[in-house]
Coordinates of C-alpha atoms in Angstrom, one line a residue:
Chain C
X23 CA -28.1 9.2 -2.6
X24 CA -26.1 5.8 -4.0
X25 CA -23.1 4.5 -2.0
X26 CA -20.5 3.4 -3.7
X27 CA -18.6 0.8 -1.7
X28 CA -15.4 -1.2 -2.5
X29 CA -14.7 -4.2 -0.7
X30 CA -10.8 -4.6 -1.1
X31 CA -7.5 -6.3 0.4
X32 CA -4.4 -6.8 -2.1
X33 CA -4.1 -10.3 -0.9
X34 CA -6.3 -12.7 -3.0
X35 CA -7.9 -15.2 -1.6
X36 CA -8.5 -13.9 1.8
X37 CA -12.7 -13.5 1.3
X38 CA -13.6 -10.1 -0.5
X39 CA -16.1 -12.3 -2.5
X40 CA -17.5 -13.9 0.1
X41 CA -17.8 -10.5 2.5
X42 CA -18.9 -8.6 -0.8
X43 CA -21.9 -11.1 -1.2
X44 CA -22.8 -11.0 2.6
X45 CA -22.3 -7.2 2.8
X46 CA -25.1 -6.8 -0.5
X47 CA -27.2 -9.1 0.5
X48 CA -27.5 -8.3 4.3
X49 CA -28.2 -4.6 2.9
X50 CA -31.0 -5.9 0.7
X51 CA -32.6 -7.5 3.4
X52 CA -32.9 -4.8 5.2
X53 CA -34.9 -3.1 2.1
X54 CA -31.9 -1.3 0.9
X55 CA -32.1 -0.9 -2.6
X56 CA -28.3 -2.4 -3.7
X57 CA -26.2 -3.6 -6.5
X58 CA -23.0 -5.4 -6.0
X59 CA -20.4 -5.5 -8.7
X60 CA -17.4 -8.1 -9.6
X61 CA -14.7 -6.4 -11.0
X62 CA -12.9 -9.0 -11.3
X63 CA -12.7 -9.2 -15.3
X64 CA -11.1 -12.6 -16.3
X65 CA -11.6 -14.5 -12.9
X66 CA -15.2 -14.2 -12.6
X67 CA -16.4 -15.8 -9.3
X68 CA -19.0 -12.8 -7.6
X69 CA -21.9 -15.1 -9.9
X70 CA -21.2 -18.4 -8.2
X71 CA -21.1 -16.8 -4.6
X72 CA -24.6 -15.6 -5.3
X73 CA -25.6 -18.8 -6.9
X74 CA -26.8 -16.9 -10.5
X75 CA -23.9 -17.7 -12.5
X76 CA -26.6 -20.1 -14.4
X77 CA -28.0 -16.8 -15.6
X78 CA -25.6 -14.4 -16.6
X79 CA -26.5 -13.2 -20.3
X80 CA -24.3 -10.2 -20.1
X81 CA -21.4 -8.8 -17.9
X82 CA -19.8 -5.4 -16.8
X83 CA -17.4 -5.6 -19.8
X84 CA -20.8 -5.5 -22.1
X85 CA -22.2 -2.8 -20.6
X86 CA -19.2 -1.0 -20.6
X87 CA -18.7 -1.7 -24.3
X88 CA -22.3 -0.6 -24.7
X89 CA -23.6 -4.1 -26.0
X90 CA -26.1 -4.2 -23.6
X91 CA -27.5 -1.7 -21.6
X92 CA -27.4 -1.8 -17.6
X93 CA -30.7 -3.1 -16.8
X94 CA -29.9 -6.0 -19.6
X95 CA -26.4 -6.4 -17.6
X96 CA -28.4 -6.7 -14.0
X97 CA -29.3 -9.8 -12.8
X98 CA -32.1 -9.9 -10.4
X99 CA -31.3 -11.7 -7.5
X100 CA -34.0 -14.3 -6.5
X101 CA -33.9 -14.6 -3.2
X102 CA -33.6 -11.3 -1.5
X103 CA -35.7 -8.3 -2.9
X104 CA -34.0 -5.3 -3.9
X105 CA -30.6 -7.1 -4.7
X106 CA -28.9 -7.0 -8.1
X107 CA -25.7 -8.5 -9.4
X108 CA -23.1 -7.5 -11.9
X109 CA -21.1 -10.2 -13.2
X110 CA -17.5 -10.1 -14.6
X111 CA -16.4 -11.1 -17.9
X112 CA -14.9 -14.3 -17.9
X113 CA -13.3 -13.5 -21.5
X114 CA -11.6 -10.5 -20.9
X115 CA -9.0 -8.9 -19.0
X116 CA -8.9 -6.0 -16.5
X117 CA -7.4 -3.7 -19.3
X118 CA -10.8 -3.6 -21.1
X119 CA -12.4 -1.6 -17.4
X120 CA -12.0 1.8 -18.6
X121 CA -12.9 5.1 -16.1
X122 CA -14.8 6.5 -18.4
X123 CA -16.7 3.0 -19.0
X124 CA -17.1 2.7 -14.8
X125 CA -18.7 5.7 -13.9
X126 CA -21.2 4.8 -16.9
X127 CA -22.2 2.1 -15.2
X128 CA -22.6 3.8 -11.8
X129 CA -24.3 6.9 -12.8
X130 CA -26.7 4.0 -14.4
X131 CA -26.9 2.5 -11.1
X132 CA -27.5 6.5 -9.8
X133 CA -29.9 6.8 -11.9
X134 CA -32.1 3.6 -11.0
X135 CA -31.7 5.2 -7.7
X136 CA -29.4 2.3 -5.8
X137 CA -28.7 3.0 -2.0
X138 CA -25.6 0.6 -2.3
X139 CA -23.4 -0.2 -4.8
X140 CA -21.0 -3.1 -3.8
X141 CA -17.5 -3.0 -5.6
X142 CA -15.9 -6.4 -5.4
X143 CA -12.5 -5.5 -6.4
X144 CA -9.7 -8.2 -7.0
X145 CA -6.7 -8.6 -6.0
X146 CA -3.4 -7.0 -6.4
X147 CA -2.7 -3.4 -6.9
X148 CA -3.4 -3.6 -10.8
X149 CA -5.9 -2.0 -12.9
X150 CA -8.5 -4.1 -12.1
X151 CA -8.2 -2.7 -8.1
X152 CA -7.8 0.5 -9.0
X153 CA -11.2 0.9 -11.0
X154 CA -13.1 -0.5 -8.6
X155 CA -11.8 1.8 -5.8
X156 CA -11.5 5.0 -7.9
X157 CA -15.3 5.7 -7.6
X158 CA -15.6 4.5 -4.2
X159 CA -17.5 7.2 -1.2
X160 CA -16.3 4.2 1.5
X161 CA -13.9 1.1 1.4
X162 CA -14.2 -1.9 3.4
X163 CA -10.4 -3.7 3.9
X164 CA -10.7 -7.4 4.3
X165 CA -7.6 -8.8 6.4
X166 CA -7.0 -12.3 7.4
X167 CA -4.9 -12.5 10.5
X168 CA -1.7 -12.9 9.3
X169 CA 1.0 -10.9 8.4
X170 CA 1.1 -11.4 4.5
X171 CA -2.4 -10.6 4.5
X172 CA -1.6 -7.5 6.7
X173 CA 1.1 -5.5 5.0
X174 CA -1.6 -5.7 1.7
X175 CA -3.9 -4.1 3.4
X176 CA -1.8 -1.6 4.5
X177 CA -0.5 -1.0 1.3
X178 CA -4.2 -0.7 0.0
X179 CA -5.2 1.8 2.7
X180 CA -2.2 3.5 1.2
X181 CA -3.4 3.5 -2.0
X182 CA -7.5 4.2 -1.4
X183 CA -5.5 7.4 0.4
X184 CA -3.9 8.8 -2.7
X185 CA -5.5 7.0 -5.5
X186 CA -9.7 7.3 -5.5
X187 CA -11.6 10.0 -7.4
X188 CA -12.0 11.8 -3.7
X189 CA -8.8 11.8 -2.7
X190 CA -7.4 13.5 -6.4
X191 CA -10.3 16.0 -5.9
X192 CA -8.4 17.3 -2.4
X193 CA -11.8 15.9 -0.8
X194 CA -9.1 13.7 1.5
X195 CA -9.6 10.2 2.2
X196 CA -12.7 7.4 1.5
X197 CA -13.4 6.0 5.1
X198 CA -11.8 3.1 5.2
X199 CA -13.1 -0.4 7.6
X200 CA -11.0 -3.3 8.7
X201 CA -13.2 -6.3 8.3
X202 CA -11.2 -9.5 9.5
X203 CA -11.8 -12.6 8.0
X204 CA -11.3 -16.4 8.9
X205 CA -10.5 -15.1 12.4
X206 CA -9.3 -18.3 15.0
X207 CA -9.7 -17.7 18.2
X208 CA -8.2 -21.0 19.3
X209 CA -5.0 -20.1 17.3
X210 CA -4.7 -16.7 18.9
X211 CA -4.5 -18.4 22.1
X212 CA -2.1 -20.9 20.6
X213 CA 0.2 -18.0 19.1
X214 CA -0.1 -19.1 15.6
X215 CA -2.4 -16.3 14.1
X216 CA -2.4 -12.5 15.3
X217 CA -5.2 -11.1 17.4
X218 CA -7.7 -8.6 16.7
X219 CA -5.7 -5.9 18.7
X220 CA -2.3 -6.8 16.7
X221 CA -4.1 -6.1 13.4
X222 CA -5.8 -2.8 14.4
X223 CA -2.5 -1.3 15.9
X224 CA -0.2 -2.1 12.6
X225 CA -3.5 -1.1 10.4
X226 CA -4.5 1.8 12.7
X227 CA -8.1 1.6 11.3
X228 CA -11.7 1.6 12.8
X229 CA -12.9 -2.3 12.9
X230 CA -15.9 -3.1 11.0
X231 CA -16.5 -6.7 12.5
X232 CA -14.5 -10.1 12.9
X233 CA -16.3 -12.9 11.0
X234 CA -14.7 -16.5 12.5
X235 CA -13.2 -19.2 10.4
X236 CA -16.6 -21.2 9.9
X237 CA -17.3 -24.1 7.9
X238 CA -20.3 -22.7 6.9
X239 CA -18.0 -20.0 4.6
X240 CA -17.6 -23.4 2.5
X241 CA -20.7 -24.5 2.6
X242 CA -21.9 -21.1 1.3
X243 CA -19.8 -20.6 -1.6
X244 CA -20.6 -24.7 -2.8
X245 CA -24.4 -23.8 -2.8
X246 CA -24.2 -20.5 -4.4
X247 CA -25.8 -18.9 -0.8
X248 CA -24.4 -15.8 0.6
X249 CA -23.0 -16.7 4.2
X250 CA -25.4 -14.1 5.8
X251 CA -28.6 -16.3 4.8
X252 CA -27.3 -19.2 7.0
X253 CA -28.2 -17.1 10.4
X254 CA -27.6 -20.4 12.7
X255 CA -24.2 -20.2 11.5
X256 CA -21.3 -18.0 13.7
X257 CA -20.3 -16.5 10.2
X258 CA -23.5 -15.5 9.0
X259 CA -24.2 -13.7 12.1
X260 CA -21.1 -12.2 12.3
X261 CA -21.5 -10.9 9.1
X262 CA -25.5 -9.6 9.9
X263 CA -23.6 -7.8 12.8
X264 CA -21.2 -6.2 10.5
X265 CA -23.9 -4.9 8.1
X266 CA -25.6 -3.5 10.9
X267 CA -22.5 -1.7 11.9
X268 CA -21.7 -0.5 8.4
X269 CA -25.2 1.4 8.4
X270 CA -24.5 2.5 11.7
X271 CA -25.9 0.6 14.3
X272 CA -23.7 -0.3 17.2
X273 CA -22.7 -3.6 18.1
X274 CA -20.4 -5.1 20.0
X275 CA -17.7 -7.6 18.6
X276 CA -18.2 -11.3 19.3
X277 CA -16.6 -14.6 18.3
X278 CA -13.2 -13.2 19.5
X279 CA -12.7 -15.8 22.4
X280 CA -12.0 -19.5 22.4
X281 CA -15.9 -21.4 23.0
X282 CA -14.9 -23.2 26.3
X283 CA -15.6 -26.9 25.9
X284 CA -18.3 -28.4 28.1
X285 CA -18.3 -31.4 29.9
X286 CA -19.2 -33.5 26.5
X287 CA -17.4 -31.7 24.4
X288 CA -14.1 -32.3 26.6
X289 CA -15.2 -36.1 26.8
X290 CA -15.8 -36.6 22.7
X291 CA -12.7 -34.0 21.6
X292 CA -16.0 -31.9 19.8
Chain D
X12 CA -22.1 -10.2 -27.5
X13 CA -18.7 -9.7 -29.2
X14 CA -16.3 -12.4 -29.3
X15 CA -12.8 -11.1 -28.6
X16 CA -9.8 -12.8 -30.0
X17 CA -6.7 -12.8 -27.0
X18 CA -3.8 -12.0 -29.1
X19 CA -0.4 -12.6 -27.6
X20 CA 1.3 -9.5 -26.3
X21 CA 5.3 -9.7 -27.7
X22 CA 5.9 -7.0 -24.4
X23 CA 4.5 -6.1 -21.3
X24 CA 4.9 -3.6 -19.0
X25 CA 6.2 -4.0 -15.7
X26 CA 6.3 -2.2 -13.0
X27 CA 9.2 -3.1 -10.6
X28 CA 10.7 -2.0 -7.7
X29 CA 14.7 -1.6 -8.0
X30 CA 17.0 -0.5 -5.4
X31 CA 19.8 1.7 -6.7
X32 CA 22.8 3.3 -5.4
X33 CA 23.1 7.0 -5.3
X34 CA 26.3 8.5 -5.6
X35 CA 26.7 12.1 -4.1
X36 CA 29.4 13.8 -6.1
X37 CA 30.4 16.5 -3.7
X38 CA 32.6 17.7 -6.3
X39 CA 34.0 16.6 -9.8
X40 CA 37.6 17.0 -9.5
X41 CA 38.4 13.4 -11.2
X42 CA 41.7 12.7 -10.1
X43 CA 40.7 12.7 -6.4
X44 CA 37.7 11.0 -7.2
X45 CA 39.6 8.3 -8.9
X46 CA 42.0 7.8 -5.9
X47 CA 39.1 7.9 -3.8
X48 CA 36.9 5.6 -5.0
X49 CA 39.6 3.2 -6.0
X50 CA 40.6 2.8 -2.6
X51 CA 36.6 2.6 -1.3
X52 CA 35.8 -0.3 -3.9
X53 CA 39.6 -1.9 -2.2
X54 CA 37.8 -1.6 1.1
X55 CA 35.2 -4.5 0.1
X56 CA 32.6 -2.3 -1.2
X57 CA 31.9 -5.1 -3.9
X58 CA 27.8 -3.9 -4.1
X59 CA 29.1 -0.8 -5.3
X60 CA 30.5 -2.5 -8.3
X61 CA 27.4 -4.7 -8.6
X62 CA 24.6 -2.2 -8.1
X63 CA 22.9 0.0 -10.3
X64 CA 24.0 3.6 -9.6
X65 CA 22.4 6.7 -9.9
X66 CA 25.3 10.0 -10.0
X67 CA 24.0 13.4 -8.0
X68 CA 25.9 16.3 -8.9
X69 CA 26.0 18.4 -5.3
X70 CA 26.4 21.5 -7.1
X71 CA 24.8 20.9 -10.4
X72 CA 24.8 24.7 -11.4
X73 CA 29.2 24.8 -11.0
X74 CA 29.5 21.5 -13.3
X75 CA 30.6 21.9 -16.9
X76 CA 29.8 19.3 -18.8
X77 CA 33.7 18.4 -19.3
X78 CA 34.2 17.9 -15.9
X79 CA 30.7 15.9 -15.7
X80 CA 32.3 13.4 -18.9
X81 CA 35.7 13.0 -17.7
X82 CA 34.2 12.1 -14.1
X83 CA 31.0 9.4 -15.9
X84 CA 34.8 8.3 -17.6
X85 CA 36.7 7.5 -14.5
X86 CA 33.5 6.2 -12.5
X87 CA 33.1 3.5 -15.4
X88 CA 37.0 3.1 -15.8
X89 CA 36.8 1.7 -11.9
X90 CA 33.5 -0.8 -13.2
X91 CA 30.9 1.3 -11.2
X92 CA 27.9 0.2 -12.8
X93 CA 26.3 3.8 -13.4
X94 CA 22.7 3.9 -14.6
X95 CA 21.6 7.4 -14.7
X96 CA 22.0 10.9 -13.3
X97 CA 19.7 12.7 -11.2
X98 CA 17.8 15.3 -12.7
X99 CA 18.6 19.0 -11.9
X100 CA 17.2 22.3 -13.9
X101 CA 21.0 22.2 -15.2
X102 CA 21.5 18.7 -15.7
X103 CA 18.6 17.4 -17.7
X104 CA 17.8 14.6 -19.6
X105 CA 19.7 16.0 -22.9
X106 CA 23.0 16.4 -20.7
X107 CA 22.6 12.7 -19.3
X108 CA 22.2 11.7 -22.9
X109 CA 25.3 13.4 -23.6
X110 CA 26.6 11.5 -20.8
X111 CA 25.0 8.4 -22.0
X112 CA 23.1 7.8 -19.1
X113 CA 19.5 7.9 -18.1
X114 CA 17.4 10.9 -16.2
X115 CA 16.2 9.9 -13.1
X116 CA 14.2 12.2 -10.9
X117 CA 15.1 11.3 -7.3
X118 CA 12.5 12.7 -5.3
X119 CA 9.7 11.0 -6.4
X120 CA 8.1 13.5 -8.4
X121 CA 9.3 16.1 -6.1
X122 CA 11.5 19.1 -7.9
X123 CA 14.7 18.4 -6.2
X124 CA 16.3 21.9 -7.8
X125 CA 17.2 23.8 -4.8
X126 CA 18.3 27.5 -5.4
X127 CA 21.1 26.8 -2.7
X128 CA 23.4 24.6 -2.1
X129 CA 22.9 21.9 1.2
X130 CA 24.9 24.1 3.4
X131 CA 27.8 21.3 4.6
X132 CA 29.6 23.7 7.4
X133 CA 31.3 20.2 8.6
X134 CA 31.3 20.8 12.2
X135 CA 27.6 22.4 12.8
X136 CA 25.7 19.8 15.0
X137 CA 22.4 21.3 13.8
X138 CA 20.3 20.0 10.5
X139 CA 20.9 22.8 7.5
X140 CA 17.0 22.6 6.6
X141 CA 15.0 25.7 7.2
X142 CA 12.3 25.7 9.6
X143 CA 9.9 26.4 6.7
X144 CA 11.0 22.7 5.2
X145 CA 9.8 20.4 7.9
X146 CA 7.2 18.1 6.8
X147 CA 5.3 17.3 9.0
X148 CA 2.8 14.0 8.1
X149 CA -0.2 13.4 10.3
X150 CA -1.6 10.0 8.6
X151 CA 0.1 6.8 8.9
X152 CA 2.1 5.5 6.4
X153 CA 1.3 2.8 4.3
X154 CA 3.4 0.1 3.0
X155 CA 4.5 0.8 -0.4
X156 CA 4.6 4.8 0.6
X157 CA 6.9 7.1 0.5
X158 CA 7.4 10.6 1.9
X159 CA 10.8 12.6 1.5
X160 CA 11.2 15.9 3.5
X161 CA 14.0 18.3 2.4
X162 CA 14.2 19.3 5.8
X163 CA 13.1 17.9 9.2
X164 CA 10.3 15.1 8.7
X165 CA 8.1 14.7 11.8
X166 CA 5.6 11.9 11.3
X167 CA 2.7 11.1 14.3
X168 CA 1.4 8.2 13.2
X169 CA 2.5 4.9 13.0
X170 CA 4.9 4.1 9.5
X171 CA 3.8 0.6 8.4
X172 CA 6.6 -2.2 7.4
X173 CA 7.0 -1.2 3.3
X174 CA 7.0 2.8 4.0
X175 CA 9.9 5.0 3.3
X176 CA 10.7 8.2 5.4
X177 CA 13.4 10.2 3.5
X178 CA 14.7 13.3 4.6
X179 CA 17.1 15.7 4.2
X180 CA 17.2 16.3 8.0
X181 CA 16.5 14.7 11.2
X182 CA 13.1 12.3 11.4
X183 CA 11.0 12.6 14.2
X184 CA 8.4 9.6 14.6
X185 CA 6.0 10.1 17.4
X186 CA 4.6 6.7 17.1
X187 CA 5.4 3.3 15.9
X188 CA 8.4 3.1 13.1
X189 CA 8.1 -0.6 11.5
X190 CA 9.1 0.8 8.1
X191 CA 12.7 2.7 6.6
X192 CA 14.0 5.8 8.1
X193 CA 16.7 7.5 6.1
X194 CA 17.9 11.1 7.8
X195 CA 20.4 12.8 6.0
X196 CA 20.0 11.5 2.6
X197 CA 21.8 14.2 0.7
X198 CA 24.8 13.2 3.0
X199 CA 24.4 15.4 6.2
X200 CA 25.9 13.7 8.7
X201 CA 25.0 14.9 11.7
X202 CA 21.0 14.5 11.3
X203 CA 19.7 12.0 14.0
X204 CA 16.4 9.6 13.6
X205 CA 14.0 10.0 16.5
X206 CA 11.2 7.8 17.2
X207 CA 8.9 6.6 20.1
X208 CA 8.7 2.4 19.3
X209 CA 11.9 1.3 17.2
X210 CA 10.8 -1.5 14.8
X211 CA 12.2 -0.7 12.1
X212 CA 13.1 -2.2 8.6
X213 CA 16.2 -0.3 8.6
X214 CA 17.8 3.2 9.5
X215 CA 19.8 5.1 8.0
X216 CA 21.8 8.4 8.7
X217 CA 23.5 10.2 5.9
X218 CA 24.1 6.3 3.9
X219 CA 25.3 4.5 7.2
X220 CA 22.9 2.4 7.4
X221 CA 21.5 -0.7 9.8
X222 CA 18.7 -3.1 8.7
X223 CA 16.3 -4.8 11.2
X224 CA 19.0 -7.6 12.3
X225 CA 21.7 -5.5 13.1
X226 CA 19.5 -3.4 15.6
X227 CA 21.2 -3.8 18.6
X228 CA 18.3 -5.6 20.9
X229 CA 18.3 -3.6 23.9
X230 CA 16.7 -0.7 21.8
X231 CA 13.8 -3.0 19.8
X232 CA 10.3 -1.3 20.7
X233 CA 12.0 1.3 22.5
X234 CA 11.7 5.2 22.5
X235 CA 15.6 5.4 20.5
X236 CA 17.6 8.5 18.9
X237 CA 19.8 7.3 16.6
X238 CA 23.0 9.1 15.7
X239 CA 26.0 9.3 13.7
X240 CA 29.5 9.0 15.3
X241 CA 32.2 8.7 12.8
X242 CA 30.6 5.8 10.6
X243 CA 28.9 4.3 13.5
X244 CA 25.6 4.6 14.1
X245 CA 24.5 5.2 18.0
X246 CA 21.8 4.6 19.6
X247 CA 20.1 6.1 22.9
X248 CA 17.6 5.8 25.1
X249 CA 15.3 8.7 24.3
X250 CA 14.1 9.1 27.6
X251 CA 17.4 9.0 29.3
X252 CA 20.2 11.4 28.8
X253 CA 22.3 10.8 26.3

C-alpha cells in the first residue's frame, strides 16, 4: 500500500524542500521503502537538497513525456537505502505536469511497490501545487511563524479540502499536518514571531512537529545532506521526531522554549 | 531527451480577484430610479461611480426587456460604471448581450434562480429564509473560501482572515470570525451577524457595512450580535441583554 504524501504551504521559501528531504529520508532509514518527488518544474532545487543534482539524467517532465521510463527517471540515493529521488525539469514549466501524466508516474511508483511517495509541491496556488496535491492520501502544511506565512497555509488547507482527487470523489478531506518551520523560541518570548499555540488556533490543525531555526538547515542545504542526517543538530532531531510522529509514534514537542543561558554562556553572550 | 523551444506567449491568463458593486434593482420603474440614484451619487457616493457594477434584477421573471434597456440607459446616463448583470433563468447571457453587458453568476456557481421572490414584508423582524435553507458548515474556513447561504448560515468552526460568509439571512459563528461576514446580502435588512470572538475583516448587514478599523473596540474578541438600526450598524454584547 504506497502513501502518497504532499509536503505544501503557498508561501515559498518557508522549507517544503528542506522538510520534504528530511521527511523521505528519515522514512528510508527506518527501511521504508520511499520516493520523494519535486514538482517544482522550472525551479528545480529537491536535487541539490539531496546532494544528487550531479546525477540527474532524466526528470519527472521525461517520464511524463514518456522519454524515459520511471526506473531511468529514479535516482538512487546513495546514502540511505530504500530512498529514491525524482527531479524536476529545470527547462520546463508547470504547464507541461499533466494529471493524466502524474498518476503515470505514481501508479509506476505503485507498482515498484513504494511505502512513501514524497510530493514536494511549490509554491503558490498554480498548477504546479495543484498536481502535486491532487493525488495526495495525506498533506503535510509547512508554516513559518508568521502571519504571511499563516494565511497561505490556510488558504492551502482550503484548497487540499476541495481540490485533491479524494475530496472530488466525496471521500472528504486528505489529513492534513501543521509542520512549523524556522520556529524562535527567543523571539516568541520577545513578541516578534507568533507561538506554537497562535498558529494551531488560526490553522485549527493537528501539529506534526516544530523544527527550530538552526544553522544546521544551512549547512544542510550547502552540502547537499538532508537536515535529518545531522542528529547532533536541534533540527535534525526535530525533524527524526517528526517522522516518528508522521508513522505514528508518539512524541512529545520540544525546542519550544528559550535554552536558558548558563553561567558561561551569560559571561561570553553564547 | 527533447529540447523544448520557450516561445513567448502574446497573452496569459490571469486569474484575479475583483471587487464589484452589486446593484439590487428592487424594481425598474426608471424615473424613480433616476431621481434616486442621482441624489445617492450627490450624497458622496463617488465609489459608486468608480466601481465596477454588477445589476440584480429583484424580480427577474416581471422585467421586460424595455424596462430592463431604458433602466441599463439611465444607470449609464448618471456614469455608473455597470459591468454585467447577474444571471437569472430569465435574464441570461443573450438578454445581457442585448443589454450590452456581461453575465455574471453571483453565487459562485450556485443557481441563484429562486422560484419566489425574497419576501421583503418591511416591518417583519424575522429573516425570510426557510428553515430548510440554513447552511450549516462544520469545517473551518479557509482563506480564499467562500460559502453563501440563501438562508440562515451557522458556521462552528473558526472562519480564517480571507473567507467569505454570505447569506441571505442571519450568520451565526459559534467560533472565531477573523474573516467577512455579509448577512442580508440580497438587501434584508433586518438579518443580524452573530458570532462568539469578533475579529473580523469586515461585517456587513444588508450593504451597510464596517471593516476591521471601524469596529468599535469595546466589542474586538468578544461574543457580539451585530444589527441594523436605520443605516447604523449596532453592536451587543451577546451575553448581555440587548
Amino acid at each position: 500500500m504506497t502513501k502518497i504524501v504532499v509536503v505544501t504551504s503557498g508561501k515559498g521559501g518557508v522549507g517544503k524542500t528542506t522538510t520534504s528531504a528530511a521527511l523521505a529520508t528519515g522514512l528510508a532509514m527506518r527501511g521504508h521503502k520511499t520516493t520523494v518527488i519535486d514538482f517544482d518544474v522550472g525551479l528545480r532545487n529537491l536535487d541539490l537538497i539531496m546532494g544528487c543534482e550531479r546525477r540527474v539524467v532524466y526528470d519527472l517532465v521525461n517520464v511524463i513525456n514518456g522519454d524515459a521510463n520511471l526506473k531511468q527517471g529514479l535516482i538512487k540515493d546513495k546514502r540511505v537505502e530504500n530512498l529514491f529521488i525524482l527531479p524536476a525539469s529545470q527547462t520546463r514549466d508547470k504547464d507541461a505536469l499533466t494529471q493524466e501524466g502524474v498518476e503515470k508516474v505514481l501508479n509506476g511508483l505503485r507498482d515498484m511497490e513504494m511505502e512513501y511517495v514524497i510530493c514536494d509541491s511549490p509554491a503558490g496556488i498554480e498548477k504546479g501545487a495543484l498536481m502535486a496535491a491532487y493525488f495526495a492520501d495525506e498533506a503535510i502544511v509547512v508554516t513559518n511563524p508568521e502571519v504571511s506565512s499563516v494565511r497561505d497555509s490556510d488558504r492551502i488547507l482550503g484548497i487540499l479540502s476541495s481540490k485533491t482527487r479524494k475530496a472530488e470523489q466525496g471521500e472528504g478531506d486528505i489529513p492534513a499536518r501543521l509542520l512549523l518551520t524556522r520556529y524562535s523560541p527567543e523571539r516568541v518570548d520577545r513578541g516578534e514571531m507568533l507561538s506554537v499555540g497562535d498558529v494551531q488556533e488560526i490553522l485549527a490543525v493537528d501539529l506534526l512537529g516544530v523544527i527550530p531555526e538552526s544553522q544546521a538547515v544551512l549547512n544542510a542545504s550547502n552540502s547537499g545532506a538532508p537536515v535529518i542526517l545531522d542528529l547532533e543538530s536541534d533540527a535534525g532531531l526535530a525533524y527524526a521526531d517528526a517522522v516518528a510522529r508522521f508513522i505514528g509514534e508518539e512524541r512529545p514537542h520540544r525546542f519550544l522554549t528559550a535554552a536558558k543561558k548558563g553561567l558561561f554562556g551569560r559571561l561570553f553572550g553564547g | 531527451m527533447t529540447v523544448s523551444i520557450e516561445e513567448k506567449a502574446s497573452f496569459e491568463f490571469k486569474g484575479r480577484m475583483l471587487m464589484a458593486t452589486v446593484l439590487y434593482l428592487k424594481d425598474l420603474d426608471s424615473r424613480s430610479l433616476h431621481q434616486q440614484i442621482s441624489q445617492r451619487l450627490e450624497d458622496a457616493a463617488q465609489w459608486l461611480l468608480d466601481a465596477p457594477v454588477v445589476v440584480d434584477v429583484a424580480h427577474p421573471e416581471e422585467a421586460s426587456q424595455v424596462e430592463l434597456l431604458t433602466a441599463v440607459d439611465t444607470l449609464r446616463g448618471l456614469g455608473v460604471n455597470l459591468v454585467a448583470l447577474a444571471r437569472h433563468p430569465e435574464l441570461d447571457d443573450q438578454v445581457a448581450a442585448m443589454l450590452g453587458l456581461g453575465s455574471i453568476n453571483l453565487a459562485n456557481g450556485r443557481d441563484v434562480a429562486r422560484s419566489e421572490p425574497p419576501a421583503r414584508t418591511g416591518n417583519s423582524k424575522s429573516a425570510p429564509a426557510a428553515a430548510e435553507d440554513t447552511l450549516v458548515v462544520e469545517q473551518p474556513v479557509r482563506s480564499g473560501q467562500q460559502v453563501y447561504a440563501r438562508g440562515d448560515l451557522i458556521v462552528l468552526a473558526p472562519v480564517s482572515t480571507g473567507a467569505e460568509l454570505l447569506a441571505e439571512g442571519n450568520i451565526h459563528i459559534y467560533n472565531t470570525l477573523r474573516g467577512r461576514a455579509l448577512a442580508g446580502v440580497r438587501g434584508n435588512e433586518a438579518a443580524r451577524i452573530f458570532c462568539q470572538d469578533l475579529d473580523a475583516e469586515l461585517v456587513s448587514i444588508a450593504g451597510h457595512y464596517r471593516v476591521a478599523e471601524d469596529l468599535p473596540d469595546a466589542y474586538r474578541r468578544k461574543p457580539v450580535q451585530m444589527s441594523l438600526d436605520g443605516d447604523a450598524m449596532c453592536f451587543a454584547d451577546l451575553m448581555g441583554k440587548s
